[in-house]
CSV table of C-alpha atoms in Angstrom, one decimal:
chain,number,residue,atom,x,y,z
A,81,MET,CA,-0.2,-0.2,-0.1
A,82,SER,CA,1.0,3.7,-0.5
A,83,SER,CA,-0.3,4.7,2.4
A,84,CYS,CA,3.3,5.7,4.1
A,85,ALA,CA,3.2,9.2,5.2
A,86,SER,CA,6.8,10.0,3.7
A,87,ALA,CA,5.7,8.8,-0.1
A,88,SER,CA,2.5,10.9,0.4
A,89,ALA,CA,4.4,14.0,1.4
A,90,LEU,CA,7.0,13.2,-1.5
A,91,ARG,CA,4.1,13.0,-4.2
A,92,TYR,CA,2.6,16.5,-3.0
A,93,ARG,CA,6.3,18.0,-3.0
A,94,ASP,CA,6.5,16.2,-6.4
A,95,GLY,CA,3.3,18.1,-7.5
A,96,VAL,CA,4.8,21.4,-6.2
A,97,ARG,CA,8.0,21.4,-7.7
A,98,THR,CA,6.3,20.0,-11.1
A,99,ALA,CA,4.3,23.1,-10.9
A,100,ALA,CA,7.0,25.7,-10.0
A,101,ALA,CA,7.9,26.9,-13.6
A,102,VAL,CA,4.6,26.8,-14.3
A,103,ALA,CA,3.5,28.9,-11.4
A,104,ALA,CA,6.2,31.5,-12.1
A,105,THR,CA,4.1,32.2,-15.5
A,106,VAL,CA,1.1,32.2,-13.4
A,107,TRP,CA,2.5,34.9,-11.2
A,108,PHE,CA,3.2,37.5,-13.8
A,109,PHE,CA,0.2,36.7,-15.5
A,110,GLY,CA,-1.7,37.2,-12.4
A,111,ALA,CA,0.5,40.6,-11.8
A,112,SER,CA,-0.9,41.8,-15.6
A,113,PHE,CA,-4.1,41.1,-14.0
A,114,GLY,CA,-4.1,43.1,-11.4
A,115,LEU,CA,-2.5,46.1,-13.4
A,116,VAL,CA,-5.2,45.5,-16.3
A,117,ALA,CA,-8.3,45.3,-13.7
A,118,ARG,CA,-6.8,48.3,-11.8
A,119,SER,CA,-6.7,50.2,-15.1
A,120,ALA,CA,-10.1,49.1,-16.0
A,121,GLY,CA,-11.3,51.2,-12.5
A,122,MET,CA,-11.7,48.0,-10.8
A,123,GLY,CA,-10.1,49.5,-7.8
A,124,VAL,CA,-7.4,47.7,-5.6
A,125,LEU,CA,-10.1,45.1,-3.2
A,126,ALA,CA,-12.4,44.0,-5.9
A,127,PRO,CA,-9.4,42.3,-8.5
A,128,LEU,CA,-8.4,40.5,-5.0
A,129,VAL,CA,-11.6,38.9,-4.4
A,130,MET,CA,-12.0,38.1,-8.0
A,131,SER,CA,-8.4,36.3,-8.3
A,132,ALA,CA,-9.0,34.5,-4.7
A,133,THR,CA,-13.1,33.1,-5.7
A,134,THR,CA,-13.0,32.8,-9.8
A,135,PHE,CA,-9.1,31.8,-10.1
A,136,ALA,CA,-9.3,31.6,-14.1
A,137,GLY,CA,-7.2,33.8,-15.9
A,138,SER,CA,-8.9,34.1,-19.2
A,139,ALA,CA,-12.5,34.6,-17.5
A,140,GLN,CA,-11.0,37.3,-15.6
A,141,PHE,CA,-8.9,39.3,-18.1
A,142,ALA,CA,-12.3,39.4,-20.4
A,143,ALA,CA,-14.2,40.1,-17.8
A,144,ALA,CA,-11.9,43.6,-16.7
A,145,SER,CA,-11.5,44.2,-20.6
A,146,ILE,CA,-15.1,44.4,-20.6
A,147,LEU,CA,-15.6,46.7,-17.6
A,148,ALA,CA,-12.7,49.1,-19.3
A,149,GLY,CA,-14.8,49.5,-22.3
A,150,SER,CA,-17.4,50.4,-20.2
A,151,GLY,CA,-19.5,47.6,-21.3
A,152,SER,CA,-22.6,46.2,-19.1
A,153,ALA,CA,-22.5,44.1,-16.4
A,154,VAL,CA,-24.1,41.6,-18.3
A,155,ALA,CA,-21.8,41.2,-20.9
A,156,ALA,CA,-19.1,40.8,-18.5
A,157,ILE,CA,-20.6,38.2,-16.4
A,158,THR,CA,-21.6,36.2,-19.5
A,159,ALA,CA,-18.2,36.4,-21.4
A,160,ALA,CA,-16.8,35.4,-18.0
A,161,VAL,CA,-18.9,32.6,-17.5
A,162,LEU,CA,-19.0,31.2,-20.8
A,163,LEU,CA,-15.1,31.3,-20.8
A,164,ASN,CA,-15.5,29.2,-17.5
A,165,ALA,CA,-18.0,26.6,-18.7
A,166,ARG,CA,-15.1,24.5,-19.6
A,167,TYR,CA,-14.8,23.8,-16.3
A,168,VAL,CA,-17.7,21.5,-16.4
A,169,PRO,CA,-16.2,18.5,-18.5
A,170,ILE,CA,-13.0,19.6,-17.1
A,171,SER,CA,-13.9,18.4,-13.6
A,172,ILE,CA,-15.8,15.8,-14.4
A,173,SER,CA,-12.7,14.4,-15.9
A,174,VAL,CA,-11.2,14.5,-12.4
A,175,ALA,CA,-14.3,13.8,-10.1
A,176,GLN,CA,-12.8,10.4,-9.3
A,177,LEU,CA,-10.0,11.9,-7.3
A,178,PHE,CA,-12.2,13.7,-4.8
A,179,HIS,CA,-13.3,11.8,-2.0
A,180,GLY,CA,-15.1,12.5,1.5
A,181,HIS,CA,-17.7,15.0,2.8
A,182,ARG,CA,-19.4,17.3,0.2
A,183,LEU,CA,-18.2,20.8,1.5
A,184,ARG,CA,-14.6,19.3,1.1
A,185,ARG,CA,-15.0,18.3,-2.4
A,186,LEU,CA,-16.6,21.9,-3.1
A,187,ALA,CA,-13.5,23.3,-1.4
A,188,GLU,CA,-10.9,20.9,-3.0
A,189,SER,CA,-12.6,21.3,-6.5
A,190,GLN,CA,-11.4,25.5,-6.5
A,191,LEU,CA,-7.8,24.3,-6.8
A,192,ILE,CA,-9.1,22.9,-10.4
A,193,VAL,CA,-7.6,25.4,-13.0
A,194,ASP,CA,-6.5,24.4,-16.4
A,195,GLU,CA,-3.0,24.1,-15.4
A,196,SER,CA,-2.9,22.3,-12.2
A,197,TRP,CA,-5.7,19.7,-14.3
A,198,ALA,CA,-3.0,19.5,-16.9
A,199,LEU,CA,0.0,18.9,-14.8
A,200,ALA,CA,-2.0,16.3,-12.9
A,201,GLY,CA,-3.0,14.4,-15.5
A,202,ARG,CA,1.1,14.5,-16.9
A,203,GLY,CA,1.3,10.6,-16.4
A,204,GLY,CA,-1.4,9.7,-18.7
A,205,ARG,CA,-3.5,9.2,-15.6
A,206,PHE,CA,-4.8,11.8,-13.4
A,207,ASP,CA,-2.8,12.1,-10.0
A,208,ARG,CA,-4.8,13.9,-7.1
A,209,ARG,CA,-1.5,14.8,-5.1
A,210,ILE,CA,-0.3,16.7,-7.9
A,211,LEU,CA,-3.6,18.1,-9.0
A,212,ILE,CA,-4.0,19.3,-4.7
A,213,GLY,CA,-0.2,20.4,-4.7
A,214,ALA,CA,0.0,22.5,-7.8
A,215,GLY,CA,-3.3,23.9,-7.2
A,216,VAL,CA,-2.1,25.4,-3.8
A,217,LEU,CA,0.7,26.6,-5.7
A,218,LEU,CA,-0.8,28.2,-8.6
A,219,TYR,CA,-4.0,29.6,-6.4
A,220,LEU,CA,-0.8,31.5,-4.3
A,221,ALA,CA,0.8,32.3,-7.2
A,222,TRP,CA,-2.5,33.8,-9.0
A,223,VAL,CA,-3.7,35.7,-6.0
A,224,SER,CA,0.0,36.6,-4.8
A,225,GLY,CA,0.7,38.1,-8.7
A,226,THR,CA,-2.5,40.0,-8.6
A,227,ALA,CA,-1.9,41.6,-5.3
A,228,VAL,CA,1.7,42.6,-6.8
A,229,GLY,CA,-0.2,44.0,-10.1
A,230,VAL,CA,-2.9,46.2,-8.5
A,231,LEU,CA,-0.3,47.7,-6.1
A,232,ALA,CA,2.7,48.2,-8.2
A,233,GLY,CA,1.1,48.7,-11.5
A,234,ASP,CA,3.3,50.0,-14.2
A,235,ALA,CA,6.2,48.0,-13.2
A,236,PHE,CA,4.9,44.8,-15.5
A,237,GLY,CA,3.4,46.3,-18.1
A,238,ASP,CA,1.4,44.0,-21.0
A,239,PRO,CA,1.8,40.2,-20.5
A,240,LYS,CA,2.1,40.1,-24.1
A,241,THR,CA,5.3,41.8,-24.4
A,242,LEU,CA,6.8,38.8,-22.2
A,243,GLY,CA,5.2,36.2,-24.7
A,244,LEU,CA,3.5,34.7,-22.0
A,245,ASP,CA,0.5,34.4,-24.3
A,246,GLY,CA,2.4,31.8,-26.2
A,247,ALA,CA,3.8,30.1,-23.7
A,248,PHE,CA,0.4,28.6,-22.1
A,249,PRO,CA,-0.8,26.9,-25.2
A,250,ALA,CA,2.8,25.4,-25.4
A,251,LEU,CA,2.3,23.9,-21.9
A,252,PHE,CA,-1.0,22.6,-23.0
A,253,LEU,CA,1.0,20.9,-26.2
A,254,ALA,CA,3.5,19.9,-23.9
A,255,LEU,CA,0.8,18.1,-21.7
A,256,LEU,CA,-1.5,16.7,-24.1
A,257,VAL,CA,1.3,14.7,-25.6
A,258,PRO,CA,1.6,12.2,-22.9
A,259,GLN,CA,-2.1,11.9,-23.4
A,260,LEU,CA,-2.0,10.6,-27.1
A,261,ARG,CA,-0.7,6.7,-26.8
A,262,SER,CA,-4.2,5.3,-28.1
A,263,ARG,CA,-5.0,5.8,-31.7
A,264,ARG,CA,-8.7,6.5,-30.1
A,265,ALA,CA,-6.9,9.6,-28.2
A,266,VAL,CA,-5.4,10.8,-31.2
A,267,VAL,CA,-8.6,10.6,-33.6
A,268,ALA,CA,-10.8,12.5,-30.5
A,269,ALA,CA,-8.0,15.0,-30.4
A,270,LEU,CA,-8.2,15.6,-33.9
A,271,VAL,CA,-11.9,16.1,-34.2
A,272,ALA,CA,-11.6,18.4,-31.3
A,273,ALA,CA,-9.1,20.6,-33.1
A,274,GLY,CA,-11.8,20.8,-36.0
A,275,ILE,CA,-14.3,21.5,-34.0
A,276,SER,CA,-12.5,24.2,-32.1
A,277,LEU,CA,-11.2,25.6,-35.4
A,278,ALA,CA,-14.6,25.9,-37.1
A,279,LEU,CA,-16.2,27.2,-34.1
A,280,ILE,CA,-14.0,30.0,-33.1
A,281,PRO,CA,-14.8,32.5,-36.0
A,282,VAL,CA,-18.6,32.3,-35.4
A,283,THR,CA,-19.0,31.4,-31.6
A,284,PRO,CA,-18.4,33.5,-28.4
A,285,PRO,CA,-14.9,32.8,-27.0
A,286,GLY,CA,-15.3,29.7,-24.7
A,287,THR,CA,-18.3,28.1,-26.3
A,288,PRO,CA,-15.5,26.3,-28.8
A,289,ILE,CA,-13.8,24.3,-26.1
A,290,VAL,CA,-17.1,23.2,-24.3
A,291,ALA,CA,-18.3,22.2,-27.7
A,292,ALA,CA,-15.2,20.2,-28.7
A,293,SER,CA,-15.4,18.0,-25.7
A,294,ALA,CA,-18.2,16.4,-27.1
A,295,ALA,CA,-15.6,14.4,-29.2
A,296,CYS,CA,-14.7,12.6,-25.9
A,297,LEU,CA,-18.6,10.6,-27.0
A,298,LEU,CA,-16.0,8.5,-29.3
A,299,GLY,CA,-14.9,7.1,-25.9
A,300,LEU,CA,-18.5,5.3,-25.9
A,301,ARG,CA,-17.2,3.0,-28.6
A,302,ARG,CA,-15.2,0.3,-26.8
A,303,PRO,CA,-11.7,-0.2,-27.6
A,304,ARG,CA,-10.8,-3.4,-29.7
B,292,MET,CA,-23.9,47.5,-5.2
B,293,SER,CA,-21.5,48.7,-8.3
B,294,THR,CA,-21.1,47.3,-11.7
B,295,VAL,CA,-17.4,46.2,-10.7
B,296,TRP,CA,-18.5,44.4,-7.6
B,297,LEU,CA,-21.8,42.7,-9.3
B,298,VAL,CA,-19.4,41.5,-12.3
B,299,VAL,CA,-16.8,40.0,-9.3
B,300,LEU,CA,-19.6,38.4,-7.1
B,301,VAL,CA,-21.6,36.6,-9.8
B,302,VAL,CA,-18.7,35.6,-11.8
B,303,GLY,CA,-17.0,34.4,-8.4
B,304,PHE,CA,-19.9,32.3,-7.4
B,305,ALA,CA,-20.7,31.0,-10.7
B,306,THR,CA,-17.3,29.6,-11.2
B,307,VAL,CA,-16.9,28.0,-7.7
B,308,GLY,CA,-20.0,25.9,-8.8
B,309,LEU,CA,-18.6,25.4,-12.3
B,310,LYS,CA,-15.3,23.9,-10.7
B,311,ALA,CA,-17.3,22.0,-8.6
B,312,THR,CA,-19.6,20.2,-10.9
B,313,GLY,CA,-17.6,17.1,-11.0
B,314,PRO,CA,-16.1,16.6,-7.8
B,315,VAL,CA,-19.7,17.2,-5.9
B,316,LEU,CA,-21.8,15.4,-8.1
B,317,LEU,CA,-19.8,12.6,-9.2
B,318,GLY,CA,-17.0,12.6,-6.8
B,319,GLY,CA,-15.4,9.8,-5.1
B,320,ARG,CA,-18.0,7.0,-7.4
B,321,GLU,CA,-17.3,4.5,-9.7
B,322,LEU,CA,-18.2,5.6,-12.8
B,323,PRO,CA,-19.8,2.6,-15.4
B,324,ASP,CA,-17.7,1.0,-18.1
B,325,ALA,CA,-19.3,3.3,-20.8
B,326,ILE,CA,-18.9,6.7,-19.2
B,327,ALA,CA,-15.1,6.0,-18.2
B,328,GLY,CA,-14.5,5.8,-21.9
B,329,VAL,CA,-16.0,9.1,-22.4
B,330,VAL,CA,-14.3,10.6,-19.4
B,331,ASP,CA,-10.8,9.1,-20.3
B,332,LEU,CA,-10.7,11.0,-23.6
B,333,LEU,CA,-11.8,14.1,-22.0
B,334,ALA,CA,-8.1,15.2,-21.1
B,335,PRO,CA,-6.4,15.0,-24.6
B,336,VAL,CA,-9.6,16.4,-25.7
B,337,LEU,CA,-9.7,19.5,-23.8
B,338,LEU,CA,-6.2,20.2,-23.6
B,339,THR,CA,-6.7,20.1,-27.8
B,340,ALA,CA,-9.3,22.9,-27.8
B,341,LEU,CA,-7.2,24.9,-25.2
B,342,VAL,CA,-3.8,24.5,-27.4
B,343,VAL,CA,-6.2,25.4,-30.5
B,344,THR,CA,-8.3,28.3,-29.1
B,345,GLN,CA,-5.4,29.6,-27.4
B,346,THR,CA,-2.8,29.7,-30.2
B,347,VAL,CA,-5.1,30.9,-33.0
B,348,GLY,CA,-8.1,31.9,-31.0
B,349,GLY,CA,-9.2,35.9,-31.1
B,350,ASP,CA,-12.6,38.1,-31.0
B,351,ASN,CA,-14.7,36.1,-33.3
B,352,GLU,CA,-11.8,35.0,-35.8
B,353,LEU,CA,-9.1,33.1,-36.5
B,354,VAL,CA,-5.7,35.3,-35.6
B,355,LEU,CA,-2.1,34.4,-37.0
B,356,ASP,CA,0.2,36.0,-34.9
B,357,ALA,CA,3.3,35.7,-32.6
B,358,ARG,CA,1.8,32.9,-30.5
B,359,LEU,CA,2.1,30.5,-33.4
B,360,ALA,CA,5.8,31.0,-33.3
B,361,GLY,CA,5.7,30.4,-29.8
B,362,VAL,CA,3.8,27.4,-29.7
B,363,GLY,CA,6.2,26.1,-33.0
B,364,ALA,CA,9.1,26.8,-31.2
B,365,GLY,CA,7.6,25.0,-28.0
B,366,ALA,CA,6.8,22.1,-30.3
B,367,ALA,CA,10.1,21.9,-31.4
B,368,ALA,CA,11.2,22.0,-27.7
B,369,ILE,CA,9.1,19.1,-26.9
B,370,ALA,CA,10.1,16.9,-29.7
B,371,ALA,CA,13.6,17.6,-28.5
B,372,ARG,CA,12.3,16.4,-25.0
B,373,VAL,CA,13.3,19.1,-23.1
B,374,PRO,CA,12.2,19.5,-19.6
B,375,LEU,CA,8.9,21.2,-19.0
B,376,PRO,CA,9.9,24.4,-17.1
B,377,ALA,CA,12.5,24.7,-20.4
B,378,VAL,CA,9.3,24.5,-22.9
B,379,VAL,CA,7.6,27.3,-21.2
B,380,ILE,CA,10.5,29.8,-21.2
B,381,VAL,CA,11.3,29.0,-25.0
B,382,ALA,CA,7.6,29.2,-26.1
B,383,ALA,CA,7.6,32.4,-24.2
B,384,ALA,CA,10.8,33.9,-25.9
B,385,ALA,CA,9.9,33.0,-29.2
B,386,THR,CA,6.7,34.5,-28.8
B,387,ALA,CA,8.0,37.7,-27.3
B,388,LEU,CA,10.9,37.8,-30.0
B,389,ALA,CA,8.4,36.9,-33.1
B,390,ARG,CA,6.4,40.0,-31.5
B,391,VAL,CA,9.2,42.4,-31.6
B,392,LEU,CA,10.3,41.0,-35.0
B,393,PHE,CA,7.2,41.1,-37.0
């Protein structure tokens, strides 16, 4: 059995270490969110509360930029919720890792974010300890980055100057490769890519990812 | 309540609920075989969708820009079996560089 406490601590540490480089990127991204949110007129406290409760970069940036363009609350909420709708399929994919009381599962599920989820699936199977370990680290990086961005502001500038917008898809690509071990996974991934490409021009951001998740229905066919 | 706080609180509550969907409704339960086969494919499918939308996604259009160079460089680094942190750094540097050059 792997119930030995030191082995368990080791796995948590592995999760934290694996996530360290990603956390640095997320920290800078959080700092840019703080800056963008502040200049969008969100003040100091609201961006911090948003990072602590929403903990999802793309939705937060979308909401801030809509508020900056003096868009309506409904527009900002709709955009952000659509962008985060992917967390329904994402959280279902790791549901098996959560045990215990409903409230505990609710609390722990908040550590699910694209990067912690992807890192946890790195070995081809999802690892609970990596999900939690990486989730805690990324949460701290995101919230503290936001705080520094809100307060220190201009020192950071546009995340695009640092190329961070190209770093995240490359990270997801690196974590996708070990998932493509079966022919079925490759076919499903290709279908998902096709759905995403087809829908990006015609649907609001966020929708293509949710629609693409339908490609996993290929899993209904038993492997031969 | 101000518009800003309304957005922050509604989006926050909604996201907590979205992230809790799987763990709260299905957590700690064995899934039937057919469903498990579907759930197994969620990781490659969602990761692919994230890669595509974050590489060429724009505001209701496909956008080919510096991100493509970053992901291309990242792919080369992955093929060369470079460690994960280096992949992230290579991709960011290539994206930033392409943005300066073009």
